[in-house]
Coordinates of C-alpha atoms in Angstrom, one line a residue:
X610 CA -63.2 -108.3 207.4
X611 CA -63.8 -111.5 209.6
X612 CA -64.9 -114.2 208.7
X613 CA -66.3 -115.1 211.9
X614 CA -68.8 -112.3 211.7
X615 CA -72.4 -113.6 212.3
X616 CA -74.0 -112.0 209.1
X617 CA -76.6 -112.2 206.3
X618 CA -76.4 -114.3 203.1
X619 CA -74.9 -112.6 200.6
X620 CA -76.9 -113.3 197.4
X621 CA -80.0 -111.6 199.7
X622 CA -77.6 -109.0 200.7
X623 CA -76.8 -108.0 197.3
X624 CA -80.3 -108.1 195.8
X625 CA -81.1 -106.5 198.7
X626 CA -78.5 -103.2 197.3
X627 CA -80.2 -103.7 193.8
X628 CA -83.6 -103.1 194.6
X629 CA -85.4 -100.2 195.7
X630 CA -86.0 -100.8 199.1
X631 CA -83.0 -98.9 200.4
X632 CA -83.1 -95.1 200.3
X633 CA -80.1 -93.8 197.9
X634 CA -78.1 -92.5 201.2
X635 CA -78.5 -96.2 202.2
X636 CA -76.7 -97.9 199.7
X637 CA -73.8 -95.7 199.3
X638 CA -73.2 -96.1 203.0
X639 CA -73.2 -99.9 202.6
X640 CA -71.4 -99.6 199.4
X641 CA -68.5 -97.2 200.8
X642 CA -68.4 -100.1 203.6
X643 CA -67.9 -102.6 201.2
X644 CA -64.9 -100.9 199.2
X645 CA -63.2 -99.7 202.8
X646 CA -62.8 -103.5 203.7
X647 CA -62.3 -104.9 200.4
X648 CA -65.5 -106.8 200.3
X649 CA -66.3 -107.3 196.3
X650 CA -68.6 -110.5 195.6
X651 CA -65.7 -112.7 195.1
X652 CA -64.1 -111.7 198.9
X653 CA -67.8 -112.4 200.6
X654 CA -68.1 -115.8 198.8
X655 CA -65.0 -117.1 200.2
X656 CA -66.0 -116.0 203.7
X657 CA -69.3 -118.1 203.6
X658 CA -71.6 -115.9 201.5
X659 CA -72.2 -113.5 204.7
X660 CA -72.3 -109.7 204.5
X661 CA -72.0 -108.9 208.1
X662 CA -74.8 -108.2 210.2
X663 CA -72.7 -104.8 212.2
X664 CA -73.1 -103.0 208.5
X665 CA -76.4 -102.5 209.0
X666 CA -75.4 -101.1 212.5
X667 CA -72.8 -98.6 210.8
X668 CA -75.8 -97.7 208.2
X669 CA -78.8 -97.5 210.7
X670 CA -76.7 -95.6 213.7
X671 CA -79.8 -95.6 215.7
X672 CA -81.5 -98.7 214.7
X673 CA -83.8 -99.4 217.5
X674 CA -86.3 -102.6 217.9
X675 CA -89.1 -100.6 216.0
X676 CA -86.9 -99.8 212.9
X677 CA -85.3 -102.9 212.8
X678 CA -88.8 -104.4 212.6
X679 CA -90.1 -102.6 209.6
X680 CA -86.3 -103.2 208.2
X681 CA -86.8 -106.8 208.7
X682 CA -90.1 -107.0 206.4
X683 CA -89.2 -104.8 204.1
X684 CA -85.9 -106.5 203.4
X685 CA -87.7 -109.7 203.3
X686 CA -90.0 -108.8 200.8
X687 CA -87.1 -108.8 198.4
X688 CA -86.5 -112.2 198.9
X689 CA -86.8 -114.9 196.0
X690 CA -86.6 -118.6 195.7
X691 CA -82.5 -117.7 194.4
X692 CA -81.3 -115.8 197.4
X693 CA -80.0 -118.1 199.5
X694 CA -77.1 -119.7 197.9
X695 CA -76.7 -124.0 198.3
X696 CA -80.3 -123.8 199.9
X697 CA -81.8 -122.7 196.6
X698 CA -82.0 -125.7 194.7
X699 CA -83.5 -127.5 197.2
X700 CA -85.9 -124.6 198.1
X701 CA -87.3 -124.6 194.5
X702 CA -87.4 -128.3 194.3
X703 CA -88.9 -129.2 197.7
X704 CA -92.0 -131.2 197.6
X705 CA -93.8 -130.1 200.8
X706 CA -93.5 -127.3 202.9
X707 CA -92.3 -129.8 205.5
X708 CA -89.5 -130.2 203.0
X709 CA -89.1 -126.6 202.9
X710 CA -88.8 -125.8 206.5
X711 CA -86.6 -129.5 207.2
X712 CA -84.2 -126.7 205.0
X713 CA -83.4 -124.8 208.1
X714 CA -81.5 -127.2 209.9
X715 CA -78.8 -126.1 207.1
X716 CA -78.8 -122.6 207.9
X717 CA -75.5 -122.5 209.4
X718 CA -74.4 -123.0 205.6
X719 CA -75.3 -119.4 204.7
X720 CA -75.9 -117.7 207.9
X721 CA -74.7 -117.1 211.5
X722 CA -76.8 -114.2 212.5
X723 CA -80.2 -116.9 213.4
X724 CA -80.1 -119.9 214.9
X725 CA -83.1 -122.3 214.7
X726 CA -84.4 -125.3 217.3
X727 CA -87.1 -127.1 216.3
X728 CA -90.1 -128.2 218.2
X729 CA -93.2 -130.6 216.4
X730 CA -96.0 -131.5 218.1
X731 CA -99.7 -132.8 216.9
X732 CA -100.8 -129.9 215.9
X733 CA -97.9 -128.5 213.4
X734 CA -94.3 -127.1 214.0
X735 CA -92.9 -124.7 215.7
X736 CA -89.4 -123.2 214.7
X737 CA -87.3 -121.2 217.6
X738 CA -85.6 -118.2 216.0
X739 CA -83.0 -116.9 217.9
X740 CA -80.4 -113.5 216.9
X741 CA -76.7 -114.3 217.5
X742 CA -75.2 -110.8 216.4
X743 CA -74.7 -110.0 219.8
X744 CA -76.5 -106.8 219.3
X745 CA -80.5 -106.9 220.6
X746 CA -81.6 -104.8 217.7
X747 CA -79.7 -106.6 214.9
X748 CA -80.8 -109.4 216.7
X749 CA -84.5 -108.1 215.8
X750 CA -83.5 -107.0 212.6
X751 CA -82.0 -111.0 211.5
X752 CA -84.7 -112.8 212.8
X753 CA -87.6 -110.4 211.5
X754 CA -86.2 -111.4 208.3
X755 CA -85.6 -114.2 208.4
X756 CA -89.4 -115.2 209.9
X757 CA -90.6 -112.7 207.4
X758 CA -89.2 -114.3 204.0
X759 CA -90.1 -117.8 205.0
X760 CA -93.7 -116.8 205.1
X761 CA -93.1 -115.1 201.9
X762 CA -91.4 -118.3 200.2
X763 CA -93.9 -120.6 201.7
X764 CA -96.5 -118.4 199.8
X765 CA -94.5 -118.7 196.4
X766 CA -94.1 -122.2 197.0
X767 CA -97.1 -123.8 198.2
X768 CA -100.0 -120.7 197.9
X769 CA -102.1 -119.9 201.2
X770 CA -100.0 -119.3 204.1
X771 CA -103.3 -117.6 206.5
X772 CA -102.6 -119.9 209.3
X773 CA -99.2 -119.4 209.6
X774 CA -97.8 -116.8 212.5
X775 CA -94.4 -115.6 213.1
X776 CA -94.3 -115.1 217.2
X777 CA -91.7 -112.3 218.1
X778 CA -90.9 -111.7 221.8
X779 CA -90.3 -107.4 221.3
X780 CA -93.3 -105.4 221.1
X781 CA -95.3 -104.1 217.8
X782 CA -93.4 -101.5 216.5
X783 CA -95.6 -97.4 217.6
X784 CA -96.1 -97.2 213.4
X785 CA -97.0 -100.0 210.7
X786 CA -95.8 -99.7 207.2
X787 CA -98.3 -100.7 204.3
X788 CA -96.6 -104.0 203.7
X789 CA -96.7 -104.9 207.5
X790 CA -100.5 -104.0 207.9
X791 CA -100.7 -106.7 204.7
X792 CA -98.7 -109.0 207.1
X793 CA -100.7 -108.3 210.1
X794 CA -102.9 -111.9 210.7
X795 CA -99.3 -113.3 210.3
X796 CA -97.6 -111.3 213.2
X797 CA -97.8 -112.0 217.1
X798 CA -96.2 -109.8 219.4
X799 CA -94.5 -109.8 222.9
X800 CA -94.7 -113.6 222.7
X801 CA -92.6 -115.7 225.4
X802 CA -90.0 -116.3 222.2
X803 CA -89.2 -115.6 218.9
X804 CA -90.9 -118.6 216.9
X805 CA -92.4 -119.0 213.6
X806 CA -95.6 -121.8 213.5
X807 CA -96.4 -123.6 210.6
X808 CA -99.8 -126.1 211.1
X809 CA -99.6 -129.6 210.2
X810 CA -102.3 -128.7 207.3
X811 CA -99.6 -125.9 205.7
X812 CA -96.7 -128.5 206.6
X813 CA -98.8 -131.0 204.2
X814 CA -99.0 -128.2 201.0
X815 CA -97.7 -129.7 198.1
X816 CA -95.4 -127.2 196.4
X817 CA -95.2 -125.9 192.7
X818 CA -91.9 -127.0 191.3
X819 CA -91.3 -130.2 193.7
X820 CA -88.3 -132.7 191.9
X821 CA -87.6 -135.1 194.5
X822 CA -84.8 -136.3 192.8
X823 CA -83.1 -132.9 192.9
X824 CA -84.2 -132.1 196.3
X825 CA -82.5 -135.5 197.3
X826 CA -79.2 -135.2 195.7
X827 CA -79.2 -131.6 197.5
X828 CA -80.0 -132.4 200.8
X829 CA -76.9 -135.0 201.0
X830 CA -74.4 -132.4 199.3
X831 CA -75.8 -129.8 202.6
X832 CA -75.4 -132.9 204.9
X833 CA -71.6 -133.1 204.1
X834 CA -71.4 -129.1 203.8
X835 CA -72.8 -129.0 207.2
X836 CA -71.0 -131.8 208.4
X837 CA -67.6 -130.2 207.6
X838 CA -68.4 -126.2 208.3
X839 CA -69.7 -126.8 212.1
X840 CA -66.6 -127.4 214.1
X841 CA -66.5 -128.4 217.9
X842 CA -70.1 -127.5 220.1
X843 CA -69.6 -124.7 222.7
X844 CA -70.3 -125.6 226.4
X845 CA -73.2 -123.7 226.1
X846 CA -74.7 -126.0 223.0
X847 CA -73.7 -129.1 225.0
X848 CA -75.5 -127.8 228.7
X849 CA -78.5 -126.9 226.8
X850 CA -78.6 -130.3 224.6
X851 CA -77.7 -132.2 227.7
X852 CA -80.6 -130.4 229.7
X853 CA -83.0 -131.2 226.9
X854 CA -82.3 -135.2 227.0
X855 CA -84.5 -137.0 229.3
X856 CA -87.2 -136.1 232.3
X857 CA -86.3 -134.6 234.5
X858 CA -84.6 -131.3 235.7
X859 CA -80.8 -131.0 235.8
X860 CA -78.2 -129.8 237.7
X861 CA -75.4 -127.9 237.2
X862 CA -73.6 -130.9 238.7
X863 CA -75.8 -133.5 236.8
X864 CA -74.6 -131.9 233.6
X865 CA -70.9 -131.7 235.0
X866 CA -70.9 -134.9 235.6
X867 CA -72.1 -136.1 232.0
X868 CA -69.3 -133.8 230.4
X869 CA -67.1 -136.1 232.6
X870 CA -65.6 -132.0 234.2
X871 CA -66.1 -129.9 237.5
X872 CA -69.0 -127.9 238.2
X873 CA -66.7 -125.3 238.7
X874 CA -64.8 -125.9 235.8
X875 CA -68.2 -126.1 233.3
X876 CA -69.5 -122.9 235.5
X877 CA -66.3 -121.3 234.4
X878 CA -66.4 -122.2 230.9
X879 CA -70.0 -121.0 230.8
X880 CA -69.0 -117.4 232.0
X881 CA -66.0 -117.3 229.5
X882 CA -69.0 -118.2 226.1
X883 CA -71.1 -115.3 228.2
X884 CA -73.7 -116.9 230.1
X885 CA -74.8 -119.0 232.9
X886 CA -76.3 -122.6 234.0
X887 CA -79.4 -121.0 235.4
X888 CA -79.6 -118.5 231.9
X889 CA -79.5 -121.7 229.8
X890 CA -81.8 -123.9 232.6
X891 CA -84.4 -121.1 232.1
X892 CA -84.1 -120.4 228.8
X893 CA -84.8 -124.1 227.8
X894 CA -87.4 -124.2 230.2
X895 CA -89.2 -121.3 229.0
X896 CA -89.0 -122.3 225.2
X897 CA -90.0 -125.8 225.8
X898 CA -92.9 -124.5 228.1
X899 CA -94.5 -122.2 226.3
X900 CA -94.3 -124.7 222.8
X901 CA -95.7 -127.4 224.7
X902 CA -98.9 -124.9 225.6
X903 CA -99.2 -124.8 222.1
X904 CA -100.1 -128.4 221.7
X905 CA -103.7 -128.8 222.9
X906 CA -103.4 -132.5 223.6
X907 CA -101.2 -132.0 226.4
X908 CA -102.8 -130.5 229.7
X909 CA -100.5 -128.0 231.7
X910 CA -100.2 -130.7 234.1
X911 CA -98.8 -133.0 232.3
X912 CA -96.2 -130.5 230.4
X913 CA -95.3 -129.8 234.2
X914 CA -94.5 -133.2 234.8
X915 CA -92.9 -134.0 231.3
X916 CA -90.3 -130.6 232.2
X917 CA -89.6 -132.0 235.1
X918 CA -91.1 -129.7 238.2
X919 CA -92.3 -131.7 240.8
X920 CA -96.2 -130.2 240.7
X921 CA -98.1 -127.9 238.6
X922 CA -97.8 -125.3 241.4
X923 CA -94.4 -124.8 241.1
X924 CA -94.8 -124.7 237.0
X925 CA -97.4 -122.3 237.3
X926 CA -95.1 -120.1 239.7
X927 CA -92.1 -120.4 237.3
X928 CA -93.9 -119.6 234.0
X929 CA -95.6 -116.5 235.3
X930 CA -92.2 -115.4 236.9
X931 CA -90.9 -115.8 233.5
X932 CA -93.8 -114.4 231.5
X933 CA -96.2 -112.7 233.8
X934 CA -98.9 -115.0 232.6
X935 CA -99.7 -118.2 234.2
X936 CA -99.8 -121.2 231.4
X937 CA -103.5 -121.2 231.3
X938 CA -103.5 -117.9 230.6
X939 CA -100.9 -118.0 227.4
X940 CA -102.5 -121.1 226.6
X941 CA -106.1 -119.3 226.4
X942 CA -104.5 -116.4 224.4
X943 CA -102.8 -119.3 222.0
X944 CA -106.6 -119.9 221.1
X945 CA -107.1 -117.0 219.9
X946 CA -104.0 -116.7 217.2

């Protein structure tokens, strides 16, 4: 085993095996994986807590978007407020839900399979979930879950949850499951991005078993977890947070310049973590974009100006390249969620 592999919490993973959600073939296959590389409880806990996400690849052969999407609820409806390792305490003792999703910026404690960005506005919060298994179906599979049992913990914790929707960017699976019909008002598909939205109103919901005292003393033992597990930012991290800093639109030789290297040295560097200035450019662009429609105080031209394009022409132009909607358009179907 590495312990580099992006992967799943274990404590989930392994209630996960106990329950009855897996078919019996199932969990022998991930159980015969687990003996082959010498994965017992006590090996995964000293590799982070992960079960790796490519087990699920090795179990589900042919895992495609639509079975990794009713995978991803029906593994989520297992969750509890003890799954997820040193994020449990605080979990159970959080005071608000605003407490419960401020949680996720220690996720990198117990997973590397999702990342999250996070984006408030006047309205409420919006969470970017994004796969890094490297695989586009796992990819599904991670963030499914992982959208999926936050809706389901916020419901433990703080009761209604109605106005809450999880945003996915792949299509509704051909087939709903029982439990996903249930889920239904929750779900948005073929969304610009992967996001899960929580109204200021939800963020507000006082929780059932909130101990601020304990939620305190755990969020500064996950600051110095956190502070000691992430090690040096890829070039990547740094072009995209660099980007993301003041109006304007940057260039690749802008952003060079700030990392005190070549643009062909940081273009290099780019290609060797598996992307591109433009991928990253866009990819920001589009995220921030289609969060900012969200936000009904802003007009579309001012979110033009405040990303940096010169006119809302050329905004317009992009986003519809990017989504096949013009912003107007997203914005109206927004509205309607």
């Amino acid at each position: 085993m590495n312990g580099s592999d992006a992967g799943v919490p274990y404590t989930a993973f392994a209630q996960l095996l106990e329950s009855q959600t897996l078919d019996a073939e199932a969990a022998a296959r991930f159980r015969a994986i687990m003996v082959r590389e010498g994965a017992d409880e006590t090996t995964l806990l000293q590799l982070g807590g992960q079960a790796p996400a490519r087990w699920f690849r090795e179990v589900y052969p042919n895992l495609d978007a639509d079975q990794a999407t009713h995978l991803g609820h029906a593994f989520a409806d297992q969750a509890q407020l003890t799954s997820f390792g040193p994020l449990s305490l605080p979990l159970i003792s959080a005071g608000s839900v605003a407490e419960v999703m401020e949680l996720l910026t220690y996720l990198p404690l117990i997973t590397t399979a999702v990342s999250t960005r996070f984006h408030p506005n006047d309205d409420g919060l919006a969470v970017g979930l994004t796969g890094q298994t490297g695989d586009p179906d796992l990819d599904c599979l991670v963030v499914t879950y992982c959208g999926s049992a936050l809706l389901r913990l916020i419901r433990m914790l703080a009761g209604d949850v109605s106005t809450v929707r999880l945003h996915t960017s792949w299509p509704a699976p051909a087939s709903t499951t029982q439990h996903e019909d249930a889920l239904g008002r929750h779900l948005v598909f073929n969304a610009p991005m992967t996001f899960l939205y929580v109204p200021t109103e939800v963020l507000n919901e006082v929780c059932r078993f909130s101990d601020p005292v304990a939620y305190r003393h755990a969020i500064a033992d996950l600051s110095k977890s956190l502070e000691h597990r992430i090690g040096p930012a890829s070039y990547a991290t740094k072009v995209r947070l660099s980007i993301e800093e003041g109006p304007g639109l940057k260039t690749c030789q802008s952003v060079a310049n700030e990392l005190s290297i070549s643009t062909s040295t940081l273009k290099r560097r780019l290609l060797n973590e598996g992307t591109t200035f433009r991928e990253i450019l866009e990819s920001s662009l589009l995220e921030r974009a289609s969060l900012k429609l969200l936000d009904r105080s802003l007009s579309v031209s001012e979110i033009a100006v405040e990303l940096g394009f010169s006119d809302l022409t050329n905004f317009s132009h992009a986003f519809k390249r990017w989504t096949g909607q013009s912003p107007s358009q997203f914005r109206q179907e927004c509205l309607r969620w």
